[in-house]
Amino acid sequence: MIIIMLGAPASGKGSVAEILTKELNIPAVSSGDIFRKHISEETEIGKKLKEYVTKGELVPDSIVLEMLEARLNEEDAKNGLILDGFVRTIPQAEALDKMLEARNQKIDLVVNLETSDEEILERVVNRRICKNCKAVYNTVLHPSAVKGKCDKCGGELYQRDDDTLERAKNRLEVYYKETAPLQEYYEKTGALYTTTLSVKINRMKDEVAHDVIEYLKTK
Ligand code: AMP
């Protein structure tokens, strides 16, 4: 089963994917996490990625697609994957379709998370991530018990370089220009499922993931 998580930065893609991966027993992969790992380990590819990722610009399709294909070829992906952040442009989506066709696989579901820009920006600037286990916190909505320390593993919390207000605004602009057109692309294939994760209406990740799983049963 192939599931794509679609949505603006901090729309909840990673949080929902984390639940789906356990419920559906297929791995979730975050393109951003893969890229940030390359950058922090200063690999050759990491050096090429750094400027794009830090500024909140999209990494060129050719690099993204090479990494996506390599990930699809890994052993644990043979029963499917939850793609969080992979495919952010129409050319990436077209290339993924071809890769899957060659493997006799298809996209089963595209979970499209919609949230107001105001809430997105609030979430981005207040987001803190554990350096060790990657747990995500929000300094206002969901703070850790001890400031700067992860509740789960005691790891140090940090703010991503691209989670500043200015960069978040840029990422949102890039999202509307390059990624949002994918909604129409996947609407046409019948794979799109649009929902929202919003603190303002108290609709949190568990409820969203539950609805996705119920929806999958009807497909
Ligand atoms: P994320 O962690 O999903 O917010 O991604 C962080 C950054 O990684 C983005 O702002 C882009 O610079 C880069 N990135 C992640 N996925 C892609 C993709 N599919 N295409 C292009 N750039 C990407």
Short mmCIF file of N, CA, C and O and ligand atoms in Angstrom, two decimals, residues 8-10 13 30-33 35-36 49 51-61 64 84-89 92 127 160 162-163 171 174, ligand 1:
data_model
loop_
_atom_site.label_atom_id
_atom_site.label_comp_id
_atom_site.label_asym_id
_atom_site.label_seq_id
_atom_site.Cartn_x
_atom_site.Cartn_y
_atom_site.Cartn_z
N ALA A 8 0.59 21.52 3.81
CA ALA A 8 1.56 22.60 4.04
C ALA A 8 2.54 22.18 5.15
O ALA A 8 2.28 21.20 5.86
N PRO A 9 3.63 22.95 5.33
CA PRO A 9 4.53 22.66 6.45
C PRO A 9 3.74 22.67 7.76
O PRO A 9 2.85 23.51 7.93
N ALA A 10 4.05 21.73 8.65
CA ALA A 10 3.41 21.66 9.97
C ALA A 10 1.90 21.47 9.92
O ALA A 10 1.19 21.83 10.86
N LYS A 13 1.39 16.24 8.84
CA LYS A 13 1.70 15.06 8.01
C LYS A 13 2.49 14.01 8.81
O LYS A 13 2.14 12.83 8.82
N SER A 30 10.09 10.26 5.80
CA SER A 30 9.98 11.71 5.67
C SER A 30 11.16 12.21 4.84
O SER A 30 12.32 12.02 5.24
N SER A 31 10.86 12.81 3.71
CA SER A 31 11.94 13.33 2.86
C SER A 31 12.76 14.36 3.63
O SER A 31 13.99 14.35 3.58
N GLY A 32 12.07 15.22 4.38
CA GLY A 32 12.77 16.26 5.14
C GLY A 32 13.75 15.65 6.14
O GLY A 32 14.88 16.12 6.28
N ASP A 33 13.33 14.58 6.83
CA ASP A 33 14.22 13.93 7.80
C ASP A 33 15.43 13.33 7.10
O ASP A 33 16.56 13.45 7.61
N PHE A 35 16.76 14.35 4.31
CA PHE A 35 17.63 15.44 3.86
C PHE A 35 18.40 16.04 5.03
O PHE A 35 19.60 16.31 4.95
N ARG A 36 17.68 16.25 6.16
CA ARG A 36 18.35 16.86 7.32
C ARG A 36 19.47 15.96 7.86
O ARG A 36 20.49 16.43 8.33
N LEU A 49 22.33 19.82 -0.63
CA LEU A 49 20.96 20.08 -0.15
C LEU A 49 20.86 21.28 0.77
O LEU A 49 19.82 21.92 0.84
N GLU A 51 21.66 24.44 1.22
CA GLU A 51 21.14 25.77 0.95
C GLU A 51 19.63 25.77 0.70
O GLU A 51 18.90 26.60 1.23
N TYR A 52 19.18 24.80 -0.08
CA TYR A 52 17.74 24.72 -0.38
C TYR A 52 16.93 24.53 0.90
O TYR A 52 15.96 25.23 1.16
N VAL A 53 17.34 23.53 1.69
CA VAL A 53 16.55 23.16 2.87
C VAL A 53 16.55 24.28 3.90
O VAL A 53 15.51 24.62 4.46
N THR A 54 17.70 24.90 4.12
CA THR A 54 17.77 25.96 5.12
C THR A 54 16.89 27.14 4.73
O THR A 54 16.22 27.74 5.56
N LYS A 55 16.87 27.45 3.43
CA LYS A 55 16.08 28.62 3.00
C LYS A 55 14.60 28.28 2.83
O LYS A 55 13.78 29.17 2.62
N GLY A 56 14.29 26.99 2.84
CA GLY A 56 12.89 26.61 2.62
C GLY A 56 12.52 26.57 1.15
O GLY A 56 11.34 26.62 0.79
N GLU A 57 13.55 26.45 0.30
CA GLU A 57 13.30 26.29 -1.15
C GLU A 57 13.21 24.79 -1.45
O GLU A 57 13.77 23.98 -0.72
N LEU A 58 12.57 24.44 -2.55
CA LEU A 58 12.50 23.02 -2.89
C LEU A 58 13.84 22.53 -3.44
O LEU A 58 14.50 23.22 -4.22
N VAL A 59 14.19 21.32 -3.05
CA VAL A 59 15.37 20.64 -3.58
C VAL A 59 15.04 20.25 -5.03
O VAL A 59 13.89 19.88 -5.32
N PRO A 60 16.01 20.33 -5.97
CA PRO A 60 15.69 20.00 -7.36
C PRO A 60 15.09 18.59 -7.49
O PRO A 60 15.50 17.66 -6.78
N ASP A 61 14.12 18.47 -8.40
CA ASP A 61 13.42 17.19 -8.58
C ASP A 61 14.38 16.03 -8.80
O ASP A 61 14.15 14.93 -8.30
N VAL A 64 15.64 14.69 -5.55
CA VAL A 64 14.54 14.09 -4.78
C VAL A 64 14.18 12.73 -5.37
O VAL A 64 14.02 11.74 -4.64
N ASP A 84 5.92 10.88 3.44
CA ASP A 84 5.66 12.16 4.10
C ASP A 84 6.63 13.19 3.54
O ASP A 84 7.81 13.18 3.89
N GLY A 85 6.14 14.03 2.66
CA GLY A 85 7.00 15.08 2.08
C GLY A 85 7.57 14.71 0.73
O GLY A 85 8.02 15.58 -0.01
N PHE A 86 7.58 13.43 0.42
CA PHE A 86 8.01 13.03 -0.92
C PHE A 86 6.84 13.28 -1.85
O PHE A 86 5.71 12.91 -1.53
N VAL A 87 7.13 13.83 -2.93
CA VAL A 87 6.31 14.43 -3.98
C VAL A 87 5.70 15.75 -3.53
O VAL A 87 4.77 15.81 -2.77
N ARG A 88 6.33 16.76 -4.05
CA ARG A 88 5.92 18.13 -3.74
C ARG A 88 5.74 18.94 -5.01
O ARG A 88 5.45 20.14 -4.92
N THR A 89 5.94 18.32 -6.16
CA THR A 89 5.74 19.04 -7.42
C THR A 89 5.06 18.08 -8.40
O THR A 89 5.13 16.86 -8.21
N GLN A 92 7.46 15.56 -9.90
CA GLN A 92 7.77 14.48 -8.96
C GLN A 92 6.63 13.46 -8.93
O GLN A 92 6.86 12.25 -8.91
N ARG A 127 7.26 25.18 17.01
CA ARG A 127 7.61 23.75 16.96
C ARG A 127 9.01 23.51 17.51
O ARG A 127 9.95 24.23 17.20
N ARG A 160 14.09 23.84 14.25
CA ARG A 160 14.68 23.69 12.91
C ARG A 160 15.09 25.05 12.36
O ARG A 160 14.40 26.05 12.59
N ASP A 162 14.75 26.17 9.49
CA ASP A 162 13.75 26.73 8.57
C ASP A 162 12.41 26.99 9.27
O ASP A 162 11.43 27.32 8.62
N ASP A 163 12.36 26.86 10.59
CA ASP A 163 11.11 27.10 11.32
C ASP A 163 11.00 28.52 11.88
O ASP A 163 10.32 28.76 12.87
N ARG A 171 8.15 29.12 2.87
CA ARG A 171 7.78 27.71 2.61
C ARG A 171 6.30 27.59 2.27
O ARG A 171 5.91 26.77 1.44
N VAL A 174 5.92 28.66 -1.28
CA VAL A 174 6.40 27.58 -2.16
C VAL A 174 5.34 26.46 -2.20
O VAL A 174 5.05 25.90 -3.26
P1 AMP B 1 9.89 19.01 5.56
O1 AMP B 1 10.63 18.38 6.69
O2 AMP B 1 8.94 18.06 4.89
O3 AMP B 1 9.22 20.30 5.96
O4 AMP B 1 10.99 19.39 4.45
C1 AMP B 1 12.05 20.28 4.74
C2 AMP B 1 12.67 20.79 3.48
O5 AMP B 1 13.24 19.71 2.72
C3 AMP B 1 11.74 21.49 2.49
O6 AMP B 1 11.49 22.84 2.86
C4 AMP B 1 12.55 21.36 1.20
O7 AMP B 1 13.65 22.25 1.21
C5 AMP B 1 13.11 19.96 1.32
N1 AMP B 1 12.20 18.94 0.75
C6 AMP B 1 11.59 17.93 1.42
N2 AMP B 1 10.88 17.16 0.58
C7 AMP B 1 11.03 17.69 -0.66
C8 AMP B 1 10.54 17.35 -1.95
N3 AMP B 1 9.73 16.30 -2.13
N4 AMP B 1 10.90 18.13 -2.99
C9 AMP B 1 11.73 19.17 -2.82
N5 AMP B 1 12.23 19.55 -1.64
C10 AMP B 1 11.88 18.83 -0.55
#
